[in-house]
Coordinates of C-alpha atoms in Angstrom, one line a residue:
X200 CA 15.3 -18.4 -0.6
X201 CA 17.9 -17.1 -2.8
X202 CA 21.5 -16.7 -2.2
X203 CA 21.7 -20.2 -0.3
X204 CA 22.5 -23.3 -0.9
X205 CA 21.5 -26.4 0.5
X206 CA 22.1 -30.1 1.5
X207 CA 19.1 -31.6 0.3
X208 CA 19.7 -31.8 -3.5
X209 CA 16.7 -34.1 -4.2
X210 CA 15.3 -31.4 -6.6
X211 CA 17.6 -28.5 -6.2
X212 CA 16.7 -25.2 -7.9
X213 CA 20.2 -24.4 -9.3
X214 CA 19.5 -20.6 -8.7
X215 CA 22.6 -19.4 -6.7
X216 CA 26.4 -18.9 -8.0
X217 CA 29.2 -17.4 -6.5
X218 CA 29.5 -13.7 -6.7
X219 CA 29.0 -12.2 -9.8
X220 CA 31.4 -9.3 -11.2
X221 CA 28.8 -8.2 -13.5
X222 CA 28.6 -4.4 -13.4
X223 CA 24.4 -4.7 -13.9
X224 CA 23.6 -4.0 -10.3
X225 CA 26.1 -1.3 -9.9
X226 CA 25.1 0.8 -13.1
X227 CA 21.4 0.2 -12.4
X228 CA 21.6 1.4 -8.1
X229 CA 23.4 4.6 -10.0
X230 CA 21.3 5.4 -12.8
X231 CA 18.1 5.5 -10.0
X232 CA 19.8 7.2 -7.7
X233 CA 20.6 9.7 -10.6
X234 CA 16.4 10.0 -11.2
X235 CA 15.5 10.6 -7.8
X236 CA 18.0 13.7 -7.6
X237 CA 16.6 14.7 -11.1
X238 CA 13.0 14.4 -9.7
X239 CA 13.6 15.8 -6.8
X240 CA 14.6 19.0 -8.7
X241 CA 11.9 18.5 -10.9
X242 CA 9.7 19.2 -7.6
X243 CA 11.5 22.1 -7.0
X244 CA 11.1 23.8 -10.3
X245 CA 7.4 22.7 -10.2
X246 CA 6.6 24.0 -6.8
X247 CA 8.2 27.3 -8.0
X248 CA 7.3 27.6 -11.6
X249 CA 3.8 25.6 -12.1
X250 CA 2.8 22.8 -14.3
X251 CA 5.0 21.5 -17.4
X252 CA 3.7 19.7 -20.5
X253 CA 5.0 17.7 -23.3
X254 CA 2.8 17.8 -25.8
X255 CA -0.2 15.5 -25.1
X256 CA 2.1 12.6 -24.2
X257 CA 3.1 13.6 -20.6
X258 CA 1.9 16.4 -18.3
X259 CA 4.3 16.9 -15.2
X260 CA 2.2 18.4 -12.4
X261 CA 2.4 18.2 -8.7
X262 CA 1.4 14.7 -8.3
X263 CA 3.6 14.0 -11.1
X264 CA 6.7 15.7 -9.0
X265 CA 5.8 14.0 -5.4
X266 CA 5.4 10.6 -6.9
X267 CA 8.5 10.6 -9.2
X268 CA 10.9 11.7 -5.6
X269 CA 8.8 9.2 -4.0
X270 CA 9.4 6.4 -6.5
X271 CA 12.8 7.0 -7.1
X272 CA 13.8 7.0 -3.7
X273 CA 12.3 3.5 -2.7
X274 CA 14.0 2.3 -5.4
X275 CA 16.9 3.6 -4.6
X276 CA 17.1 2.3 -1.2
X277 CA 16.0 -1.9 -3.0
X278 CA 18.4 -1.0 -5.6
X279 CA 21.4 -0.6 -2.8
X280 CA 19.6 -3.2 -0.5
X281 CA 19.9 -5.8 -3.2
X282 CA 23.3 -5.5 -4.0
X283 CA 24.2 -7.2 -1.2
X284 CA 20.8 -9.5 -0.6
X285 CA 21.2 -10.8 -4.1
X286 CA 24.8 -11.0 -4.6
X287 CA 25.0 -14.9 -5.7
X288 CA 21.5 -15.2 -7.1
X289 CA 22.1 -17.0 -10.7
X290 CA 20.0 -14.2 -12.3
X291 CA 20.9 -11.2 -10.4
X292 CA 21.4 -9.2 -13.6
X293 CA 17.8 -10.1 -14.9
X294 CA 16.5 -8.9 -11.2
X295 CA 18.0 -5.9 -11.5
X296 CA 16.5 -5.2 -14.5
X297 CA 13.5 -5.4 -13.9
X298 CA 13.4 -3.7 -10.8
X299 CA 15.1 -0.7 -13.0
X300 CA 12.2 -1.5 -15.7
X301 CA 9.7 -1.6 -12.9
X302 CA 10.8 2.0 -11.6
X303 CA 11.1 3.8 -15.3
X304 CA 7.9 1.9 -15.7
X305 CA 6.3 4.0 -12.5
X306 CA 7.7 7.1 -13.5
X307 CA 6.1 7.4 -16.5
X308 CA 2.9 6.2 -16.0
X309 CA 3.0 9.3 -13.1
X310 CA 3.6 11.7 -15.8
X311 CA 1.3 9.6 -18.8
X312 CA -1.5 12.1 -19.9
X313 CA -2.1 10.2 -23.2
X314 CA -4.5 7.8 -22.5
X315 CA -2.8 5.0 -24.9
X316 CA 0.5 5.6 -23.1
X317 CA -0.9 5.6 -19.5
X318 CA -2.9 2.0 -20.1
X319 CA 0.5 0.5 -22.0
X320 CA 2.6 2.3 -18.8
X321 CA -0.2 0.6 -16.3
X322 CA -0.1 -2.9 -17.8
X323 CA 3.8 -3.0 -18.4
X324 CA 3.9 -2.4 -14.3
X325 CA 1.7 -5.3 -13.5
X326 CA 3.8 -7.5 -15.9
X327 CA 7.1 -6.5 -14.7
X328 CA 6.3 -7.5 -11.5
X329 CA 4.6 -10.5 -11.7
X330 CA 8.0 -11.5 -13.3
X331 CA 9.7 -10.4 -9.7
X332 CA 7.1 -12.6 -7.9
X333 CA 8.0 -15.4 -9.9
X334 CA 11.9 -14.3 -9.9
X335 CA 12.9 -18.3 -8.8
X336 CA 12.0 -19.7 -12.2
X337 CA 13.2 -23.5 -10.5
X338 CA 10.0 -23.0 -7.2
X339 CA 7.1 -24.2 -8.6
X340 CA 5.3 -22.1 -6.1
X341 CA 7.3 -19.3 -7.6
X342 CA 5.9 -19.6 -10.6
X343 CA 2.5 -20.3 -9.5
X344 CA 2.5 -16.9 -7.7
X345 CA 3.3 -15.0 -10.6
X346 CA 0.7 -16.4 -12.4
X347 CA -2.0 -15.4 -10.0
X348 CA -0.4 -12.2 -10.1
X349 CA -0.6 -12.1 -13.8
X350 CA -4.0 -12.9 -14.1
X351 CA -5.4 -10.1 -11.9
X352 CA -2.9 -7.5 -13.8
X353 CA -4.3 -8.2 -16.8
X354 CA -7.8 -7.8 -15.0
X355 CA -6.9 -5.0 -13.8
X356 CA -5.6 -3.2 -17.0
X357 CA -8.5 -4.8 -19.4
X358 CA -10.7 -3.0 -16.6
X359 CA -9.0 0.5 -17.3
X360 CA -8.8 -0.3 -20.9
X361 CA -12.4 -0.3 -21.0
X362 CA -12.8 2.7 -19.2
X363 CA -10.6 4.7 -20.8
X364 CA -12.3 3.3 -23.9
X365 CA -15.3 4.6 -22.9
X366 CA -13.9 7.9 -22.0
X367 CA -12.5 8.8 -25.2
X368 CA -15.6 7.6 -27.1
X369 CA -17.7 9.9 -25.2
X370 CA -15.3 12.5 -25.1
X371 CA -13.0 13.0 -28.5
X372 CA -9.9 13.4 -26.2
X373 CA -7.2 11.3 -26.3
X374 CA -5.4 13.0 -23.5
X375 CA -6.4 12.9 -19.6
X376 CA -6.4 16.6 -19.2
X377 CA -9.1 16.3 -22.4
X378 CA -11.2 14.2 -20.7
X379 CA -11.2 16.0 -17.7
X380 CA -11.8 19.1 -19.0
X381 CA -15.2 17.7 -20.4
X382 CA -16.6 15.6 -17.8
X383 CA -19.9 17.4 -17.5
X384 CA -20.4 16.4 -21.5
X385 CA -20.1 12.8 -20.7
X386 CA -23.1 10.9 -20.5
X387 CA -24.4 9.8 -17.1
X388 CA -24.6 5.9 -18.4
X389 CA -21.0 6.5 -20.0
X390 CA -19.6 8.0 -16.8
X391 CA -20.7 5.1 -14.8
X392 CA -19.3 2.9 -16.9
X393 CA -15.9 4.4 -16.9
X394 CA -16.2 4.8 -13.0
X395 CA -16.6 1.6 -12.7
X396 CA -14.3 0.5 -14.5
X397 CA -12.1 2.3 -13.2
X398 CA -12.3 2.1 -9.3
X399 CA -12.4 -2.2 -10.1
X400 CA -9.1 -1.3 -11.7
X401 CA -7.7 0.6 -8.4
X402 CA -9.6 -2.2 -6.1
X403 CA -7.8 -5.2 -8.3
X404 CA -4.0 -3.0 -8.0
X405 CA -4.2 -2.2 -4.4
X406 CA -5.3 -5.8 -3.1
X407 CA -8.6 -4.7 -2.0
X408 CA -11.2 -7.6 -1.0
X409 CA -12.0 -9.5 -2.6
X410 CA -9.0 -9.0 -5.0
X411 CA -6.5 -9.2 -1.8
X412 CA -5.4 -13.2 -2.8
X413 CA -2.6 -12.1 -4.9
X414 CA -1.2 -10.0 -2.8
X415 CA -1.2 -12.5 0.0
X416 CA 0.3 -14.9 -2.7
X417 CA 3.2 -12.7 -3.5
X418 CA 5.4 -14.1 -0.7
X419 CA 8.0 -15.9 -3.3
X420 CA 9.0 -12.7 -4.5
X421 CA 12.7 -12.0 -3.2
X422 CA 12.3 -9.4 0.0
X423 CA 13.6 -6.6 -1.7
X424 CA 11.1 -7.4 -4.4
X425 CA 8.0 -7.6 -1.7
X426 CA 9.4 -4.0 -0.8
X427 CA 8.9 -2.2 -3.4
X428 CA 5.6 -3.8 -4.4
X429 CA 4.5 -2.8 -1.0
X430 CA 6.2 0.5 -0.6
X431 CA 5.0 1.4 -4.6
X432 CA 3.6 -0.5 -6.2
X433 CA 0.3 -1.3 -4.8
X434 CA 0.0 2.9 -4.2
X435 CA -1.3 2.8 -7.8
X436 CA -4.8 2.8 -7.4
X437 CA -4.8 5.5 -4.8
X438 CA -3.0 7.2 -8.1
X439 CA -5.2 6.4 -10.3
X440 CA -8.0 7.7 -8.3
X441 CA -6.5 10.9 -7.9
X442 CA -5.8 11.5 -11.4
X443 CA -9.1 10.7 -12.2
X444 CA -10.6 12.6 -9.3
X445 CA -13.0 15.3 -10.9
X446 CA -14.5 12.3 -12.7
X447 CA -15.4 9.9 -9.4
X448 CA -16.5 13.4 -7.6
X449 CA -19.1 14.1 -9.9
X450 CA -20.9 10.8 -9.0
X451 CA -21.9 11.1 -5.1
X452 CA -22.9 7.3 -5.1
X453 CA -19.8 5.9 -6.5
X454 CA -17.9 7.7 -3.8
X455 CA -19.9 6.4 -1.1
X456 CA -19.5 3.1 -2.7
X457 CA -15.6 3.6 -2.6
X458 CA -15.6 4.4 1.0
X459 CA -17.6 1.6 1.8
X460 CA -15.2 -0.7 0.3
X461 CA -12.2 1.0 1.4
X462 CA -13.3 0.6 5.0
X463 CA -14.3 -3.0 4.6
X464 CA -10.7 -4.1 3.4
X465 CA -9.3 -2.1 5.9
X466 CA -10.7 -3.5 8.6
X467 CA -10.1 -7.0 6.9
X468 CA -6.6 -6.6 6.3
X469 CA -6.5 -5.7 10.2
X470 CA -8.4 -8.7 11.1
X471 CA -6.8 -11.1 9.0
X472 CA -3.2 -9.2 10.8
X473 CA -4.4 -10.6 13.9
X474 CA -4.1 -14.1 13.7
X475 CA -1.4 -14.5 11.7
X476 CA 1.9 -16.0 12.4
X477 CA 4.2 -15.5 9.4
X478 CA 5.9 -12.2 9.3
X479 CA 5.4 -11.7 6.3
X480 CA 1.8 -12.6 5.3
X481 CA 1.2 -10.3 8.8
X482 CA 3.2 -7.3 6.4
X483 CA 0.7 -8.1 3.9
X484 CA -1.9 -8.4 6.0
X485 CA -1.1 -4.8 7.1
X486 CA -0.4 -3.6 3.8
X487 CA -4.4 -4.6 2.7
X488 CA -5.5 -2.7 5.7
X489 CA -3.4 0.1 4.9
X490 CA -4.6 -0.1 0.9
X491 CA -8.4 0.1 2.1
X492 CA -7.5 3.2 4.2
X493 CA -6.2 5.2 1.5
X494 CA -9.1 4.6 -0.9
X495 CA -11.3 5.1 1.8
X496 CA -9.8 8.6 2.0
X497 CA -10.6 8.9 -2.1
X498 CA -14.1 8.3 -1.5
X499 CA -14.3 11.0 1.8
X500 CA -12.9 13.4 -1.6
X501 CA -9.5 13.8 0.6
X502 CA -7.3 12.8 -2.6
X503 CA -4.3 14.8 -1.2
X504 CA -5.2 12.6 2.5
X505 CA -4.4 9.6 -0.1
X506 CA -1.2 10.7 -1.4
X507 CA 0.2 11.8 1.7
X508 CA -0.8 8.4 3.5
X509 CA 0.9 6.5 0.7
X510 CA 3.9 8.9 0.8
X511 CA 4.0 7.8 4.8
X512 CA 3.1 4.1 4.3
X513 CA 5.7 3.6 2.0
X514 CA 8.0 4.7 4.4
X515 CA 6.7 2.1 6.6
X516 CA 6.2 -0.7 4.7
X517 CA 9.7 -0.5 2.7
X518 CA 11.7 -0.8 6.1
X519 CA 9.5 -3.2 7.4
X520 CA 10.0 -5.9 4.5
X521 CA 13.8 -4.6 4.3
X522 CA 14.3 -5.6 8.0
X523 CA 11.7 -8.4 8.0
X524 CA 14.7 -10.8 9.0
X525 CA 15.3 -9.4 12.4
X526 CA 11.9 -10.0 13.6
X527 CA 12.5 -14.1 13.1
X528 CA 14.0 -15.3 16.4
X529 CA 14.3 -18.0 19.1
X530 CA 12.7 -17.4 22.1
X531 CA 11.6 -19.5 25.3
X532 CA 7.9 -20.0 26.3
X533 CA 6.7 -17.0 29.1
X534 CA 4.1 -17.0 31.0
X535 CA 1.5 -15.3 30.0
X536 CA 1.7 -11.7 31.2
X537 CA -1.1 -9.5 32.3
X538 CA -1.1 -6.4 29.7
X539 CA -4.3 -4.9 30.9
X540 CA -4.2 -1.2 31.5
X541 CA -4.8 1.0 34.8
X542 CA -6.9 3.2 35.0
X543 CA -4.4 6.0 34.6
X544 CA -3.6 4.1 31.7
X545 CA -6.9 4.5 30.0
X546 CA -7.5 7.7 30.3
X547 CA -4.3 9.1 29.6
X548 CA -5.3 7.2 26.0
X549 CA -8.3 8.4 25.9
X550 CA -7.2 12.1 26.3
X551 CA -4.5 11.5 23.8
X552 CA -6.7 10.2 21.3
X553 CA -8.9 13.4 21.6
X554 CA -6.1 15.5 21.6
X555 CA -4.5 13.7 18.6
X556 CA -8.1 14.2 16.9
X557 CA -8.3 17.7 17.3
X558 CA -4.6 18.1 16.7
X559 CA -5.2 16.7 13.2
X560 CA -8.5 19.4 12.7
X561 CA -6.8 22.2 13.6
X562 CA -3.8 21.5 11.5
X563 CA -5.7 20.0 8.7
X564 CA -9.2 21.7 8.8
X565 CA -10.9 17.9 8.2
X566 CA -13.3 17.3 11.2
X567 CA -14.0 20.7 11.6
X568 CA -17.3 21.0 9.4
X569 CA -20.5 18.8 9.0
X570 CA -18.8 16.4 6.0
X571 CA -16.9 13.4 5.5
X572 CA -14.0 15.1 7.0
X573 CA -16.0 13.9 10.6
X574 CA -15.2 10.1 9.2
X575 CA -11.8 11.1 8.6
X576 CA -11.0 12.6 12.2
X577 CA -12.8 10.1 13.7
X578 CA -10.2 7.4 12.3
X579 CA -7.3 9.6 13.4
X580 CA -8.9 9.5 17.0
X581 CA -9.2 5.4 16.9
X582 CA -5.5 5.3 15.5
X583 CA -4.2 7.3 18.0
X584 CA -5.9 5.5 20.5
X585 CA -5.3 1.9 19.4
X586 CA -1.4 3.2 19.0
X587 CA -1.4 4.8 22.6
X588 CA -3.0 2.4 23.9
X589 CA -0.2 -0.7 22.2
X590 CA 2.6 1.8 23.2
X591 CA 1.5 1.8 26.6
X592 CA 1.5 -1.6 26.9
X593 CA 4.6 -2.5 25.2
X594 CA 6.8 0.0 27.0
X595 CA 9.4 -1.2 29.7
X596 CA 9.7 2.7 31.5
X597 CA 8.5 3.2 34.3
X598 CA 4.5 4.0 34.8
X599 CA 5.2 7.7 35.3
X600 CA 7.7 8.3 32.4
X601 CA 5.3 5.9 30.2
X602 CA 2.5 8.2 31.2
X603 CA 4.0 11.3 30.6
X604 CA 6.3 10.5 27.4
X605 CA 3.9 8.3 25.4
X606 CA 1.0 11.2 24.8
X607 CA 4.1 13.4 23.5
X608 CA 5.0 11.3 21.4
X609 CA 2.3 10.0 19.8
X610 CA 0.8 13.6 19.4
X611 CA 4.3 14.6 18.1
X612 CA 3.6 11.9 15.2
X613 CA 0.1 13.0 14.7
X614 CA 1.6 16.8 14.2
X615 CA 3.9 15.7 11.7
X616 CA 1.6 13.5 9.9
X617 CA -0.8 16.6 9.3
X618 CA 1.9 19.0 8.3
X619 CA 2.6 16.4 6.0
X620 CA -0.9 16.5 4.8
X621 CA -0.4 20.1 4.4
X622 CA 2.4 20.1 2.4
X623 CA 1.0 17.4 -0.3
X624 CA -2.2 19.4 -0.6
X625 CA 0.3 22.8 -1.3
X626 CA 2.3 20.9 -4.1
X627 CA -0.8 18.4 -6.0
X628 CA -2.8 21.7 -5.3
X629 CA -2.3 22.3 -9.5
X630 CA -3.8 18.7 -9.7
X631 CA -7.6 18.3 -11.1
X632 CA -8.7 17.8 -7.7
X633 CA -6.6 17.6 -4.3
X634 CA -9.8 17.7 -1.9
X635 CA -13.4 17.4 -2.4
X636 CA -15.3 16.5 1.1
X637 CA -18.7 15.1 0.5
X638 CA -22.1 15.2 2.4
X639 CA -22.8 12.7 4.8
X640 CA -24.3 9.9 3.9
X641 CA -26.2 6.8 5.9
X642 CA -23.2 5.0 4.4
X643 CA -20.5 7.3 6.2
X644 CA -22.5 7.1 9.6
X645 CA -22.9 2.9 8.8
X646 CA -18.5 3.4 8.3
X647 CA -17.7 5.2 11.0
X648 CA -20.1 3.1 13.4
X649 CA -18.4 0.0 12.2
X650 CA -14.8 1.4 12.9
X651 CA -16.1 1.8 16.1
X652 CA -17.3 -1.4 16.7
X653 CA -14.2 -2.9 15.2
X654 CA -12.0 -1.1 17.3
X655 CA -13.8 -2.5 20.9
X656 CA -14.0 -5.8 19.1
X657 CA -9.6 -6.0 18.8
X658 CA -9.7 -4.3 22.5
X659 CA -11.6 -7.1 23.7
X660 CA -10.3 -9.9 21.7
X661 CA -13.1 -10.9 20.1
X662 CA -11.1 -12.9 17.3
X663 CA -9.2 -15.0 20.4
X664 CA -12.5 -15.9 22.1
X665 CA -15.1 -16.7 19.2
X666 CA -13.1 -19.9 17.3
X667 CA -15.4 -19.5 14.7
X668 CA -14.4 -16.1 14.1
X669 CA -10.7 -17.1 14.2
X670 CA -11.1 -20.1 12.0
X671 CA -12.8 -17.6 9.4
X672 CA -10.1 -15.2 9.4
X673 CA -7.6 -17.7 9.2
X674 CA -9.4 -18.8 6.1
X675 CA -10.1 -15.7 4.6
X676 CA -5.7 -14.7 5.0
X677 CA -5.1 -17.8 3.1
X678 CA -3.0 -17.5 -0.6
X679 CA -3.5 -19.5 -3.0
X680 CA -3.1 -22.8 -2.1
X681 CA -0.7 -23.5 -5.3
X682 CA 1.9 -21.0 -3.6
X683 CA 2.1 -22.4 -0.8
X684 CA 5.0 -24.9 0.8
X685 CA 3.3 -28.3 1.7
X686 CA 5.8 -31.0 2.7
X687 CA 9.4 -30.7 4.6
X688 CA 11.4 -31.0 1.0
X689 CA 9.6 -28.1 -0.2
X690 CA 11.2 -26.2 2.3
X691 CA 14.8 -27.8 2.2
X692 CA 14.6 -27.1 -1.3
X693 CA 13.5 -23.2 -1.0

């Protein structure tokens, strides 16, 4: 895309020069790298010393700590990635920019306790990077990206305007920690209103369905770009629900509502992963999937389960884009080869999965009691069974070393995954609320009997045999169509 030129200069889009000497990207990769070793000793001293507060403008708790070393160091690794991916792009300096804009943009809305400072914080983030979608001002595509984009930003933060709105009417407070501190004064009708508004807010950031067509429209962005959008950037609803936990708790039926739709774009997003071809509308794919899993969590009332599975996806989803290049390659036709599983096979996955499950309980305590943590542990157990199961598959040792080494593994990664848990729940535990499990409910039986179903339904490959299903899902995983390369020139051009 950028960075190369090309022989067909019917309508060339004039975006690449030769190197630049411009000291932009340097002083900007420094400066970040400078945050994220101030944050990360921010972290310290709060783990150590407690909450800290600036007046009623910023409150710098846990959650604050984790997400400003968590931030910073994505953006760290983009800014130094980018040096060299960008190096020739005609407006490398205005790229870096805004990716610096983006991440002081992040950290403060993190720390943001005034409600007039959090919405401005929440809608400069959309706007910043809907400008990095449509970073190739000459691709008309480009442009038409980041104007999807925009218009479901601004959705999104006219949404939380009007809760917030609400919240201060009702309350007097003009700070978060004031409106938390009187949520049982707040009218029922209020409340709902302000839940509302604000879970549409989190469902429209994180690419939720039915709000997941500008996500899978993003694809102009530059990679590094695509990165941190999908490393950070779409993390902020799972934010915003946390911070505004004590609030969504109160209202049993929202929650159930929220896992409900958390479980239905999750299994979407996985869906719509399997019959895709692009690598990286499959990355987005996963990333929706991923999104729906981490609200889902909000509504079980595991907030700190949230945080730590965006800590982790991040992770993921940042090297993933970042090396998104290797994964294009010629190959020959195969034959088709016959992956099916003995029956060693299956049951060593279906012992792993149990043991992964109770692995997670006994590390965790979720799964252990007659609540939503069931729905939780439950997931863990399909996971770990759809990842033994792909592992087992994939491998090239030998059946006895596959046998024996995959379980350890995967159970190794399930351990670490709920010492992670651990730790995030020790350092947001100053937060309003870092867990509040729920009853169950019809609709966490109706989830969890879904997942289920879903699960056999990829096993089987239901979405290869039923063409109408396929078709569907091919439909749904469509952008918008103005984004989208039609004709060979487009291509040459891009």
């Amino acid at each position: 895309m950028t960075g190369q030129t090309n022989a067909n200069d019917a309508a060339p889009l004039s975006e690449t020069v030769s190197q630049s000497a411009s000291f932009v990207p340097r002083a900007a990769t420094v400066a970040v790298w400078v945050l994220f070793v101030l944050s990360a000793g921010v972290l310290a001293l709060v783990v150590t010393g407690g909450e800290l507060s600036v007046g009623t403008l910023f409150v710098v708790d846990g959650l604050t700590a984790v997400m400003w070393v968590v931030v910073t160091f994505f953006s760290g690794i983009v800014h130094s990635y980018s040096r060299r991916y960008m190096a020739g792009d005609a407006r490398v300096e205005a790229f870096f920019a805004r990716i610096f804009a983006f991440t002081l943009v992040v950290v403060t809305m993190a720390a943001a306790d005034h409600v007039a400072l959090f919405a401005g914080a929440w809608l400069a983030m959309g706007l910043v990077m809907a400008s990095l979608v449509g970073h190739v001002r000459g691709w008309q595509q480009a442009r038409a990206a980041a104007s999807v984009a925009r218009r479901h930003f601004l959705a999104s933060s006219g949404l939380l305007a009007v809760g917030l709105a609400a919240l201060v009417w009702a309350t007097g407070a003009t700070s978060i920690t004031g409106i938390l501190g009187q949520v049982e004064t707040i009218p029922r009708s209020v409340a709902l209103v302000a839940v509302g508004s604000i879970v549409l807010a989190a469902m429209i950031q994180s690419a939720l369905f039915p709000f997941h067509t500008w996500l899978l429209s993003s694809m102009t962005a530059p990679t590094p770009a695509s990165a941190l959008m999908h490393a950070g950037f779409v993390n902020a609803g799972g934010i915003l629900l946390t911070r505004f936990a004590p609030l969504l708790a109160d209202e049993p039926a929202v929650m159930s509502l929220v896992v409900a739709v958390g479980a239905l774009s999750a299994l979407l997003g996985q869906a719509l992963l399997l019959v895709q071809t692009d690598v990286k509308r499959k990355l987005g794919a996963s990333t929706m999937a991923q999104m729906g899993f981490m609200i889902l969590q909000c509504g079980l009332g595991f907030f700190a389960a949230a945080i730590a599975h965006l800590v982790l996806h991040g992770f993921y989803k940042a090297y993933l884009f970042l090396s998104s290049g290797e994964a294009v390659e010629q190959t020959a036709p195969k034959a088709a080869k016959d992956d099916r599983l003995t029956l060693a096979g299956v049951a060593v996955g279906l012992l792993t999965a149990v043991g992964g499950g109770a692995l997670f309980a006994v590390l965790t305590g979720k799964g252990t009691e007659l609540n939503s943590g069931l729905v939780l542990a439950l997931v863990v157990v399909l996971t770990t069974m759809h990842a033994t199961r792909d592992v087992l598959r994939r491998s090239t040792l030998s059946p006895v070393v596959r046998l024996l080494s995959v379980p350890l593994v995967v159970l190794t990664a399930i351990g670490a995954y709920g010492l992670l848990f651990n730790a995030v729940s020790a350092v947001i535990a100053d937060a309003p609320m870092a867990a509040a499990p729920t009853e169950l409910t019809v609709v966490h039986v109706a989830v969890a009997a879904l997942f289920v179903l879903s699960y056999l339904a990829t096993e089987l490959g239901w979405h290869r045999s039923s063409e109408r299903l396929y078709v569907e899902l091919v439909n749904r995983s469509q952008p918008d169509s103005n984004t989208i390369l039609t004709s060979t020139e487009d291509y040459n051009d891009a």
